[in-house]
Short mmCIF file of C-alpha atoms in Angstrom, two decimals:
data_model
loop_
_atom_site.label_atom_id
_atom_site.label_comp_id
_atom_site.label_asym_id
_atom_site.label_seq_id
_atom_site.Cartn_x
_atom_site.Cartn_y
_atom_site.Cartn_z
CA MET Y 1 122.11 76.20 115.79
CA ALA Y 2 119.68 79.02 115.15
CA THR Y 3 121.04 82.01 113.27
CA PRO Y 4 120.17 85.57 114.35
CA ASP Y 5 117.83 85.83 111.40
CA SER Y 6 115.90 82.75 112.39
CA ALA Y 7 115.76 83.52 116.09
CA PRO Y 8 112.33 84.47 117.46
CA PRO Y 9 111.86 88.25 117.71
CA ALA Y 10 112.40 89.84 121.12
CA ARG Y 11 108.89 91.26 121.05
CA LYS Y 12 107.27 87.77 120.93
CA VAL Y 13 104.57 87.27 123.49
CA PRO Y 14 105.69 84.72 126.18
CA GLU Y 15 104.50 81.20 125.39
CA ASP Y 16 102.54 80.77 128.58
CA VAL Y 17 100.71 84.07 127.97
CA HIS Y 18 100.12 83.17 124.30
CA ARG Y 19 98.45 79.88 125.31
CA ARG Y 20 95.84 81.58 127.48
CA ARG Y 21 95.32 84.66 125.35
CA TRP Y 22 91.64 83.83 124.49
CA ALA Y 23 90.83 83.15 128.11
CA VAL Y 24 92.38 86.53 128.99
CA LEU Y 25 90.24 88.17 126.29
CA ALA Y 26 87.10 86.57 127.71
CA VAL Y 27 87.90 88.02 131.15
CA LEU Y 28 88.56 91.49 129.63
CA LEU Y 29 85.30 91.40 127.76
CA CYS Y 30 83.45 90.58 131.03
CA SER Y 31 84.97 93.69 132.62
CA LEU Y 32 84.08 95.76 129.53
CA LEU Y 33 80.56 94.52 129.48
CA VAL Y 34 79.81 95.29 133.10
CA VAL Y 35 81.22 98.85 132.80
CA VAL Y 36 79.23 99.64 129.58
CA LEU Y 37 76.09 97.93 130.94
CA GLY Y 38 76.43 99.85 134.20
CA ASN Y 39 76.23 103.05 132.24
CA SER Y 40 73.61 102.25 129.58
CA VAL Y 41 71.21 100.53 131.95
CA LEU Y 42 70.37 103.71 133.83
CA ASN Y 43 68.43 105.23 130.86
CA VAL Y 44 65.65 102.58 131.38
CA ALA Y 45 65.45 103.18 135.14
CA MET Y 46 65.05 106.98 134.96
CA LYS Y 47 61.27 107.03 135.07
CA THR Y 48 61.23 104.68 138.08
CA ILE Y 49 63.88 106.78 139.91
CA ALA Y 50 61.81 109.94 139.28
CA ALA Y 51 58.82 108.35 141.05
CA PRO Y 52 58.18 109.44 144.71
CA ALA Y 53 59.52 107.15 147.49
CA PRO Y 54 59.31 104.31 148.19
CA THR Y 55 59.04 103.40 144.44
CA GLY Y 56 61.87 105.81 143.49
CA LEU Y 57 63.87 108.69 144.85
CA GLY Y 58 61.56 111.46 143.53
CA ALA Y 59 64.47 112.85 141.41
CA THR Y 60 63.82 115.92 139.28
CA GLN Y 61 64.65 116.08 135.59
CA SER Y 62 67.86 117.99 136.33
CA GLU Y 63 68.89 115.46 139.00
CA LEU Y 64 68.24 112.53 136.59
CA GLU Y 65 70.44 114.26 133.99
CA TRP Y 66 73.24 114.65 136.47
CA ALA Y 67 72.93 111.03 137.57
CA ILE Y 68 73.89 110.21 133.98
CA ASN Y 69 76.33 113.10 133.40
CA ALA Y 70 78.27 112.67 136.68
CA TYR Y 71 79.48 109.36 135.25
CA THR Y 72 80.34 110.88 131.93
CA LEU Y 73 82.11 113.90 133.40
CA VAL Y 74 84.40 111.96 135.71
CA PHE Y 75 84.89 109.07 133.20
CA ALA Y 76 85.99 111.45 130.36
CA GLY Y 77 88.08 113.63 132.68
CA ILE Y 78 90.19 110.90 134.13
CA LEU Y 79 90.51 108.52 131.09
CA PHE Y 80 93.81 109.88 129.80
CA THR Y 81 95.43 109.81 133.34
CA ALA Y 82 94.16 106.24 133.88
CA GLY Y 83 95.79 105.09 130.67
CA LEU Y 84 99.05 106.83 131.63
CA LEU Y 85 99.05 105.25 135.10
CA GLY Y 86 98.43 101.82 133.54
CA ASP Y 87 101.53 102.16 131.37
CA ARG Y 88 103.52 103.31 134.43
CA TRP Y 89 102.28 101.10 137.29
CA GLY Y 90 100.96 98.07 135.48
CA ARG Y 91 97.80 97.59 133.43
CA LYS Y 92 96.56 94.58 135.47
CA LYS Y 93 96.88 96.44 138.76
CA VAL Y 94 95.03 99.53 137.28
CA LEU Y 95 92.33 97.19 135.83
CA VAL Y 96 91.71 95.31 139.12
CA PHE Y 97 91.66 98.70 140.97
CA GLY Y 98 89.13 100.19 138.50
CA MET Y 99 86.82 97.15 138.71
CA THR Y 100 86.90 97.15 142.46
CA VAL Y 101 86.00 100.87 142.63
CA PHE Y 102 83.30 100.33 140.04
CA GLY Y 103 81.88 97.49 142.14
CA ILE Y 104 81.90 99.52 145.33
CA GLY Y 105 80.16 102.41 143.53
CA SER Y 106 77.59 100.09 142.25
CA VAL Y 107 76.72 98.83 145.68
CA LEU Y 108 76.47 102.31 147.04
CA ALA Y 109 74.36 103.46 144.16
CA SER Y 110 71.91 100.62 144.69
CA MET Y 111 71.39 101.85 148.32
CA ALA Y 112 71.21 105.60 147.56
CA GLY Y 113 68.68 107.35 149.75
CA SER Y 114 68.51 110.61 147.80
CA PRO Y 115 69.20 111.90 144.28
CA ALA Y 116 72.27 113.69 145.62
CA GLU Y 117 73.77 110.40 146.93
CA LEU Y 118 72.97 108.67 143.61
CA ILE Y 119 74.84 111.42 141.72
CA ALA Y 120 77.88 111.07 143.99
CA TYR Y 121 77.99 107.27 143.66
CA ARG Y 122 77.52 107.45 139.88
CA ALA Y 123 80.56 109.77 139.80
CA LEU Y 124 82.47 107.08 141.76
CA MET Y 125 81.41 104.47 139.22
CA GLY Y 126 82.68 106.71 136.45
CA PHE Y 127 86.02 107.03 138.22
CA GLY Y 128 86.39 103.22 138.42
CA GLY Y 129 85.17 102.81 134.78
CA ALA Y 130 87.84 105.14 133.57
CA PHE Y 131 90.54 102.72 134.83
CA VAL Y 132 88.86 99.78 133.14
CA MET Y 133 88.35 100.91 129.58
CA PRO Y 134 91.82 101.83 128.43
CA SER Y 135 93.40 98.92 130.42
CA THR Y 136 91.32 96.26 128.51
CA LEU Y 137 92.55 97.47 125.12
CA ALA Y 138 96.10 97.97 126.32
CA ILE Y 139 96.33 94.38 127.71
CA ILE Y 140 94.93 93.01 124.39
CA MET Y 141 97.80 94.66 122.64
CA ASN Y 142 100.20 92.96 125.00
CA VAL Y 143 98.86 89.38 124.97
CA PHE Y 144 98.26 89.13 121.23
CA GLU Y 145 100.79 89.13 118.48
CA ARG Y 146 100.37 91.80 115.85
CA ASP Y 147 98.76 89.53 113.29
CA GLU Y 148 95.98 88.52 115.77
CA GLN Y 149 95.37 91.98 117.18
CA PRO Y 150 92.78 92.93 114.51
CA LYS Y 151 90.68 89.89 115.34
CA ALA Y 152 90.87 90.50 119.10
CA ILE Y 153 90.06 94.18 118.76
CA GLY Y 154 87.15 93.27 116.45
CA ILE Y 155 85.74 91.04 119.16
CA TRP Y 156 86.38 93.80 121.68
CA ALA Y 157 84.46 96.30 119.56
CA GLY Y 158 81.60 93.90 119.06
CA ALA Y 159 81.29 93.42 122.77
CA VAL Y 160 80.96 97.19 123.28
CA GLY Y 161 78.12 97.32 120.79
CA MET Y 162 76.47 94.23 122.38
CA ALA Y 163 76.68 95.92 125.86
CA ILE Y 164 75.12 99.14 124.63
CA ALA Y 165 72.04 97.20 123.37
CA LEU Y 166 71.82 94.79 126.28
CA GLY Y 167 71.70 97.64 128.77
CA PRO Y 168 68.07 98.59 128.13
CA ILE Y 169 67.01 94.92 127.93
CA THR Y 170 68.68 94.05 131.19
CA GLY Y 171 67.19 97.14 132.92
CA GLY Y 172 63.70 96.37 131.64
CA LEU Y 173 63.87 92.79 132.86
CA LEU Y 174 65.13 93.83 136.38
CA LEU Y 175 62.67 96.60 136.76
CA SER Y 176 59.81 94.25 135.90
CA ARG Y 177 60.62 92.14 138.95
CA PHE Y 178 62.75 94.22 141.35
CA TRP Y 179 63.32 97.69 142.74
CA TRP Y 180 65.24 100.35 140.84
CA GLY Y 181 68.54 99.66 142.74
CA SER Y 182 68.70 96.22 141.17
CA VAL Y 183 70.02 97.85 137.88
CA PHE Y 184 73.22 98.69 139.91
CA LEU Y 185 73.38 95.74 142.24
CA ILE Y 186 73.45 93.21 139.36
CA ASN Y 187 76.98 94.50 138.65
CA VAL Y 188 78.42 93.20 141.96
CA PRO Y 189 78.52 89.42 141.40
CA ILE Y 190 79.93 90.03 137.87
CA VAL Y 191 82.59 92.34 139.27
CA VAL Y 192 83.61 89.75 142.00
CA ALA Y 193 83.81 86.87 139.54
CA THR Y 194 85.75 88.98 136.92
CA VAL Y 195 88.25 90.35 139.46
CA THR Y 196 88.91 86.80 140.69
CA ALA Y 197 89.54 85.62 137.10
CA MET Y 198 91.81 88.67 136.47
CA VAL Y 199 94.07 87.78 139.36
CA LEU Y 200 94.38 84.21 138.15
CA LEU Y 201 94.59 84.69 134.31
CA VAL Y 202 95.55 88.13 133.26
CA PRO Y 203 99.25 88.94 132.84
CA ASP Y 204 100.58 92.29 133.93
CA SER Y 205 102.48 94.63 131.65
CA ARG Y 206 103.82 98.05 131.75
CA ASP Y 207 106.14 100.51 130.02
CA PRO Y 208 109.66 99.33 130.91
CA ARG Y 209 111.02 102.86 130.50
CA PRO Y 210 108.25 105.22 131.63
CA GLY Y 211 110.59 108.10 132.40
CA ARG Y 212 109.85 110.80 135.02
CA LEU Y 213 106.25 111.56 135.91
CA ASP Y 214 104.75 114.75 134.36
CA PRO Y 215 102.41 116.10 137.12
CA LEU Y 216 101.75 119.35 135.36
CA GLY Y 217 100.84 117.64 132.16
CA VAL Y 218 98.49 115.25 133.99
CA LEU Y 219 96.89 118.13 135.87
CA LEU Y 220 96.33 120.13 132.67
CA SER Y 221 94.77 117.13 130.93
CA VAL Y 222 92.32 116.47 133.80
CA VAL Y 223 91.26 120.08 134.20
CA GLY Y 224 90.94 120.72 130.48
CA LEU Y 225 88.85 117.61 129.82
CA VAL Y 226 86.58 118.17 132.82
CA LEU Y 227 85.92 121.78 131.83
CA LEU Y 228 85.33 120.92 128.18
CA VAL Y 229 82.96 118.00 128.94
CA TYR Y 230 81.12 120.01 131.62
CA GLY Y 231 80.53 122.78 129.10
CA ILE Y 232 79.28 120.31 126.54
CA ILE Y 233 76.94 118.64 129.05
CA LYS Y 234 75.56 121.91 130.41
CA GLY Y 235 74.92 123.24 126.80
CA GLY Y 236 72.95 120.09 126.16
CA GLN Y 237 70.91 120.43 129.37
CA LEU Y 238 69.99 124.02 128.66
CA ALA Y 239 69.66 123.40 124.90
CA ASP Y 240 71.59 126.66 124.50
CA PHE Y 241 75.32 127.08 123.87
CA THR Y 242 75.24 130.90 124.04
CA VAL Y 243 74.96 130.96 127.86
CA PRO Y 244 78.28 132.22 129.42
CA GLU Y 245 78.42 129.28 131.78
CA VAL Y 246 78.41 127.05 128.72
CA TYR Y 247 80.72 128.66 126.23
CA GLY Y 248 82.90 130.09 128.99
CA THR Y 249 83.51 126.67 130.55
CA ALA Y 250 83.96 124.89 127.27
CA ALA Y 251 86.33 127.61 125.96
CA GLY Y 252 88.26 127.42 129.21
CA GLY Y 253 88.60 123.67 128.75
CA LEU Y 254 89.92 124.13 125.16
CA LEU Y 255 92.40 126.77 126.36
CA VAL Y 256 93.73 124.49 129.10
CA LEU Y 257 94.02 121.62 126.63
CA ALA Y 258 95.92 123.94 124.30
CA LEU Y 259 98.31 124.71 127.12
CA PHE Y 260 98.58 120.91 127.70
CA VAL Y 261 99.69 120.42 124.08
CA LEU Y 262 102.23 123.26 124.29
CA HIS Y 263 103.59 121.94 127.56
CA GLU Y 264 103.85 118.40 126.18
CA ARG Y 265 105.70 119.54 123.04
CA ARG Y 266 108.37 121.27 125.14
CA SER Y 267 108.64 118.76 128.00
CA THR Y 268 111.60 116.43 128.09
CA HIS Y 269 109.32 113.76 129.82
CA PRO Y 270 105.82 114.33 128.40
CA ALA Y 271 102.82 112.54 129.76
CA MET Y 272 101.80 112.10 126.06
CA ASP Y 273 103.97 112.52 123.01
CA VAL Y 274 101.77 114.74 120.80
CA ARG Y 275 103.95 113.92 117.87
CA TYR Y 276 101.84 110.83 117.49
CA PHE Y 277 99.16 113.04 115.93
CA ARG Y 278 101.50 113.66 113.01
CA ASN Y 279 100.93 110.13 111.92
CA PRO Y 280 97.80 109.98 109.66
CA ALA Y 281 97.03 106.37 110.74
CA PHE Y 282 96.62 107.70 114.24
CA SER Y 283 95.08 111.13 113.92
CA ALA Y 284 92.69 110.31 111.09
CA ALA Y 285 91.43 107.24 112.96
CA VAL Y 286 90.87 109.19 116.17
CA SER Y 287 88.98 111.92 114.30
CA SER Y 288 86.85 109.41 112.45
CA LEU Y 289 85.90 107.63 115.61
CA ALA Y 290 84.97 110.93 117.35
CA LEU Y 291 82.77 112.02 114.38
CA VAL Y 292 80.94 108.70 114.14
CA PHE Y 293 80.31 108.51 117.87
CA PHE Y 294 79.04 112.05 117.70
CA GLY Y 295 76.28 110.93 115.38
CA LEU Y 296 75.70 107.48 116.92
CA MET Y 297 75.33 108.57 120.56
CA GLY Y 298 73.09 111.52 119.63
CA VAL Y 299 70.79 109.28 117.58
CA THR Y 300 70.77 106.50 120.11
CA PHE Y 301 69.84 108.97 122.85
CA PHE Y 302 66.67 110.23 121.26
CA MET Y 303 65.75 106.99 119.55
CA VAL Y 304 64.60 105.71 122.99
CA PHE Y 305 62.07 108.57 123.07
CA TYR Y 306 60.91 107.71 119.57
CA THR Y 307 60.22 104.11 120.44
CA GLN Y 308 58.72 104.73 123.89
CA SER Y 309 57.14 108.17 123.74
CA ALA Y 310 56.16 108.49 120.05
CA ARG Y 311 55.42 104.78 119.46
CA GLY Y 312 54.27 103.60 122.89
CA PHE Y 313 56.67 100.70 123.38
CA THR Y 314 57.69 99.61 126.87
CA PRO Y 315 61.30 100.00 128.04
CA LEU Y 316 61.89 96.26 127.61
CA GLN Y 317 60.32 96.25 124.14
CA SER Y 318 62.37 99.32 123.24
CA GLY Y 319 65.54 97.48 124.31
CA LEU Y 320 64.63 94.38 122.31
CA LEU Y 321 64.15 96.50 119.21
CA MET Y 322 67.87 97.30 119.39
CA LEU Y 323 68.93 93.67 119.12
CA PRO Y 324 69.61 93.95 115.31
CA LEU Y 325 72.08 96.77 116.06
CA ALA Y 326 73.86 94.61 118.68
CA ALA Y 327 73.76 91.39 116.68
CA ALA Y 328 75.21 93.08 113.54
CA GLN Y 329 78.18 94.46 115.49
CA MET Y 330 78.86 91.17 117.24
CA ILE Y 331 78.73 89.17 114.02
CA PHE Y 332 80.61 91.45 111.63
CA ALA Y 333 83.15 93.22 114.01
CA SER Y 334 85.20 90.04 114.56
CA ARG Y 335 85.35 89.41 110.80
CA THR Y 336 86.07 92.94 109.61
CA ARG Y 337 89.75 92.21 109.52
CA ILE Y 338 89.18 89.87 106.47
CA VAL Y 339 87.59 92.70 104.55
CA VAL Y 340 90.38 95.07 105.65
CA GLN Y 341 93.11 92.58 104.55
CA ARG Y 342 91.55 92.68 101.04
CA PHE Y 343 90.57 96.32 100.59
CA GLY Y 344 92.54 98.26 103.27
CA ALA Y 345 91.44 100.32 106.30
CA ARG Y 346 90.85 103.54 104.24
CA ALA Y 347 88.30 101.79 101.93
CA VAL Y 348 86.50 99.91 104.76
CA CYS Y 349 86.29 102.85 107.13
CA THR Y 350 85.12 105.21 104.37
CA GLY Y 351 82.50 102.72 103.22
CA GLY Y 352 81.32 102.20 106.80
CA MET Y 353 81.05 105.90 107.35
CA LEU Y 354 78.90 106.23 104.20
CA VAL Y 355 76.61 103.45 105.23
CA MET Y 356 76.38 105.10 108.67
CA ALA Y 357 75.39 108.41 107.06
CA ALA Y 358 72.78 106.70 104.99
CA THR Y 359 71.21 104.89 107.90
CA MET Y 360 71.07 108.13 109.95
CA ALA Y 361 69.45 109.90 107.02
CA GLY Y 362 67.09 106.88 106.73
CA TYR Y 363 65.68 107.68 110.15
CA ALA Y 364 63.97 110.61 108.47
CA LEU Y 365 61.70 108.00 106.88
CA LEU Y 366 60.27 107.12 110.26
CA ASP Y 367 56.76 108.41 111.31
CA THR Y 368 54.44 107.49 114.11
CA ASP Y 369 52.85 104.73 112.00
CA THR Y 370 55.82 103.49 110.00
CA PRO Y 371 56.08 99.61 110.04
CA ILE Y 372 58.53 98.73 112.72
CA TRP Y 373 60.55 96.45 110.37
CA VAL Y 374 61.82 99.65 108.77
CA LEU Y 375 63.48 100.70 112.10
CA GLU Y 376 64.89 97.16 112.43
CA VAL Y 377 66.47 97.25 109.03
CA LEU Y 378 68.04 100.61 109.78
CA PHE Y 379 69.36 99.26 113.09
CA LEU Y 380 70.79 96.31 111.27
CA PHE Y 381 72.71 98.36 108.69
CA GLN Y 382 73.82 100.79 111.35
CA GLY Y 383 75.33 97.83 113.30
CA ILE Y 384 77.06 96.65 110.12
CA ALA Y 385 78.48 100.08 109.51
CA MET Y 386 79.82 100.36 113.06
CA ALA Y 387 81.44 96.95 112.78
CA HIS Y 388 83.35 98.18 109.75
CA ILE Y 389 84.41 101.49 111.33
CA THR Y 390 85.36 100.90 114.94
CA PRO Y 391 87.64 97.84 114.72
CA PRO Y 392 89.88 99.05 111.84
CA ALA Y 393 90.08 102.59 113.21
CA THR Y 394 90.97 101.29 116.63
CA VAL Y 395 93.62 98.91 115.24
CA SER Y 396 95.00 101.79 113.24
CA ILE Y 397 95.32 103.86 116.44
CA MET Y 398 96.82 101.08 118.59
CA GLN Y 399 99.28 99.76 115.96
CA SER Y 400 100.55 103.30 115.25
CA LEU Y 401 102.14 103.35 118.75
CA PRO Y 402 104.79 101.26 120.45
CA ARG Y 403 103.27 98.46 122.58
CA GLU Y 404 104.72 99.92 125.71
CA LYS Y 405 102.51 103.06 125.11
CA ALA Y 406 99.33 100.99 124.66
CA GLY Y 407 97.64 102.42 127.78
CA SER Y 408 98.11 105.98 126.63
CA GLY Y 409 97.00 105.10 123.13
CA SER Y 410 93.88 103.32 124.33
CA ALA Y 411 93.09 106.31 126.65
CA VAL Y 412 93.29 108.68 123.68
CA ASN Y 413 91.03 106.44 121.68
CA ASN Y 414 88.45 106.24 124.40
CA THR Y 415 88.76 109.96 125.31
CA PHE Y 416 87.92 111.09 121.81
CA ARG Y 417 85.05 108.66 121.46
CA GLN Y 418 83.61 109.86 124.84
CA ILE Y 419 83.98 113.54 123.91
CA GLY Y 420 82.45 112.87 120.47
CA GLY Y 421 79.60 110.99 122.13
CA ALA Y 422 79.02 113.69 124.72
CA LEU Y 423 79.03 116.40 121.99
CA GLY Y 424 76.58 114.31 119.93
CA VAL Y 425 74.10 114.01 122.82
CA ALA Y 426 74.49 117.76 123.68
CA VAL Y 427 74.49 119.28 120.21
CA LEU Y 428 71.95 116.98 118.54
CA GLY Y 429 69.84 116.93 121.71
CA SER Y 430 69.86 120.74 121.60
CA VAL Y 431 68.71 120.77 117.99
CA LEU Y 432 66.03 118.25 118.80
CA SER Y 433 64.85 120.27 121.80
CA THR Y 434 64.76 123.58 120.00
CA THR Y 435 62.92 122.26 116.89
CA TYR Y 436 60.47 120.36 119.11
CA ARG Y 437 59.68 123.49 121.16
CA ASP Y 438 59.03 125.49 117.90
CA GLY Y 439 56.64 122.76 116.70
CA ILE Y 440 54.59 122.32 119.92
CA THR Y 441 54.46 126.01 121.25
CA GLY Y 442 51.37 126.84 119.19
CA ARG Y 443 49.39 123.98 120.51
CA LEU Y 444 50.55 124.70 124.13
CA ASP Y 445 49.50 128.38 123.80
CA ALA Y 446 46.00 127.18 122.84
CA VAL Y 447 45.56 125.09 126.08
CA PRO Y 448 43.47 127.04 128.51
CA GLY Y 449 44.57 127.36 132.19
CA LEU Y 450 48.25 126.70 131.65
CA THR Y 451 50.62 129.14 133.50
CA ASP Y 452 53.56 130.49 131.60
CA GLU Y 453 55.88 128.47 133.75
CA ALA Y 454 53.94 125.17 133.08
CA ARG Y 455 53.75 126.02 129.32
CA HIS Y 456 57.53 126.46 129.20
CA ALA Y 457 58.25 123.30 131.10
CA ALA Y 458 55.78 121.37 128.82
CA GLY Y 459 57.72 122.43 125.77
CA GLU Y 460 61.06 121.05 126.95
CA SER Y 461 60.57 117.55 125.53
CA ILE Y 462 57.87 115.10 124.38
CA GLU Y 463 57.95 113.49 127.80
CA ALA Y 464 57.22 116.84 129.51
CA THR Y 465 54.35 117.50 127.09
CA LEU Y 466 52.78 114.09 127.70
CA ALA Y 467 53.18 114.49 131.38
CA VAL Y 468 51.21 117.71 131.33
CA ALA Y 469 48.62 116.17 129.00
CA GLY Y 470 48.11 113.33 131.55
CA LYS Y 471 47.44 115.85 134.32
CA LEU Y 472 44.83 117.67 132.26
CA GLY Y 473 42.68 114.52 131.88
CA PRO Y 474 40.44 114.32 128.81
CA ALA Y 475 41.30 117.89 127.97
CA GLY Y 476 45.00 116.82 127.46
CA ASP Y 477 44.19 114.19 124.86
CA ASP Y 478 44.34 116.74 122.08
CA LEU Y 479 47.99 117.32 122.95
CA VAL Y 480 49.19 113.74 122.47
CA ALA Y 481 49.07 113.47 118.67
CA PRO Y 482 50.55 116.99 118.11
CA ALA Y 483 53.36 116.22 120.60
CA ARG Y 484 54.21 113.01 118.71
CA ASP Y 485 54.10 114.76 115.35
CA ALA Y 486 56.31 117.62 116.62
CA PHE Y 487 58.83 115.16 117.96
CA VAL Y 488 58.96 113.09 114.78
CA HIS Y 489 59.53 116.35 112.80
CA ALA Y 490 62.29 117.41 115.23
CA MET Y 491 63.86 113.99 114.88
CA HIS Y 492 63.88 114.25 111.10
CA VAL Y 493 65.79 117.52 111.32
CA THR Y 494 68.24 116.13 113.87
CA VAL Y 495 69.10 112.90 112.08
CA LEU Y 496 70.03 114.84 108.91
CA GLY Y 497 72.52 116.77 111.00
CA ALA Y 498 73.98 113.53 112.35
CA SER Y 499 74.18 112.17 108.85
CA ALA Y 500 76.21 115.25 107.79
CA PHE Y 501 78.76 114.55 110.56
CA ALA Y 502 79.07 110.91 109.48
CA LEU Y 503 79.69 112.17 105.89
CA LEU Y 504 82.48 114.40 107.32
CA GLY Y 505 83.97 111.36 108.99
CA ALA Y 506 83.92 109.56 105.58
CA ILE Y 507 85.84 112.44 104.08
CA VAL Y 508 88.38 112.34 106.83
CA ALA Y 509 88.86 108.60 106.46
CA LEU Y 510 89.18 108.85 102.67
CA LEU Y 511 91.73 111.70 102.68
CA PHE Y 512 93.96 110.81 105.62
CA LEU Y 513 93.75 107.10 106.46
CA PRO Y 514 96.64 105.18 104.86
CA PRO Y 515 95.84 102.93 102.01
CA ARG Y 516 96.30 99.15 102.08
CA GLN Y 517 100.02 98.37 102.05
CA ALA Y 518 101.47 95.36 100.33
CA GLY Y 519 102.51 92.57 102.55
CA ARG Y 520 100.76 93.89 105.58
CA GLY Y 521 97.05 93.82 104.90
CA ALA Y 522 96.19 94.71 108.45
CA PRO Y 523 94.80 98.12 109.22
CA GLY Y 524 96.85 100.85 110.77
CA THR Y 525 100.30 99.81 109.63
CA ALA Y 526 102.61 101.36 112.19
CA ARG Y 527 105.58 103.52 111.78
CA PRO Y 528 108.91 101.79 112.16
CA ASP Y 529 109.38 103.06 115.68
CA ALA Y 530 106.00 101.58 116.66
CA GLU Y 531 107.48 98.15 116.18
CA LYS Y 532 109.51 98.64 119.38
CA GLU Y 533 107.88 96.49 122.00
CA GLN Y 534 108.85 95.31 125.44
CA ALA Y 535 110.62 92.02 125.71
CA GLY Y 536 107.59 90.25 127.06
CA ALA Y 537 104.02 90.87 128.06
CA GLY Y 538 104.93 89.83 131.60
CA ASN Y 539 103.32 87.26 133.77
#
């Protein structure tokens, strides 16, 4: 007869769920891939969508920006609420709902007849995607036992990196054979197959004691995040954060979020227990991820312009150049747990941040005639660095919370990453734009026949300058080389700023992430109350 000490712990994942855990992970990765691909693939299609009908929609630069930003705004604003609803109503239900909405949005976006329609349907895709991202990570925490969670999360993180790199490649291939809407329509068969597999394979799970709903807390979180992200996006668009619309909206968002924190501290049934941030394993990991994605997304954003506009590569070639970044993340992310078991999450995350800072600073070595293998080496080491940051930091966040709160924890993780990335694109993009304009203004002033309005528009970006040069004919040839030189100089200034933020992330990880603990070895050793888990993952 088994003694109480030898009996299986109540938190053990049910045997039938345990047997199919890797199949469940494969389904979750498919949902993750289609959502990340659906977002990153649009960057390649922007030039085509800007072309007049019937080739494109004749979208302006501002409309193109909002086609991207509408997704980001809705996605970031609803993430936390989506994770909370997953904990309350069931993560499988929320995941299927999110995938279905994302698929419907993809169909509508592929058939958009105007830029305004495309923006609206992209917002719908962002709404669906917000219900997918936190659910995938929360379900992983509920189908894998604690000792296997680092490996599963490493694979999850590697899939994110792979999807970011595959987006431009997929988009380039589709645009070489089909119309621009194909970059959205390709999502539909994947969504249908994935949702079918979810219904058959993925177990449902939820918080068995969710307590009363906190509608005021949910409302404050949505309003605060939307205002903050809108201010960040608008500042990046205008390349000016001193405009009242920018700092007023962002400050309003921060104020509402401060009210959210105060409300949650006093509430007897908070939507989120803000006391989790007292745990260094949680708060330091969240901060580190936000800082590294600040630099990563900012650099990734303008690296496309370096390869295409400054170096002359096609969209497909530009996407293929990112393969070392994706391959490194896929290969190393799933094995990072082995390094963490030996050296601890603090040492691994700090080392990864330092390598990330070095690679970002290394982009300052790039010029218009630098051998392309230099860029490939930098991409390779950047992928290795990301593989040694994202998995242990994510495990640290998720294992710091009780399993029944996995949806909320995943939502916080993704929200901070999204805000960090949006800030990176906005702030670093603003630095790039301002430095570029300073470098090209003198040459634009010397071009005869340009109106003040045309001169100002031509100084916004290297793409705008090259577009004006193309319209001027032979007279515009003298603008091409200065435009590329001005862009490369602006890129050098910007990457050094990104490197500084990665260094700040290294300092945060070094000072606040917990060291390796004897007998545990896994990153993010949880507090004792985080060991509380529901009796089963559910079927």
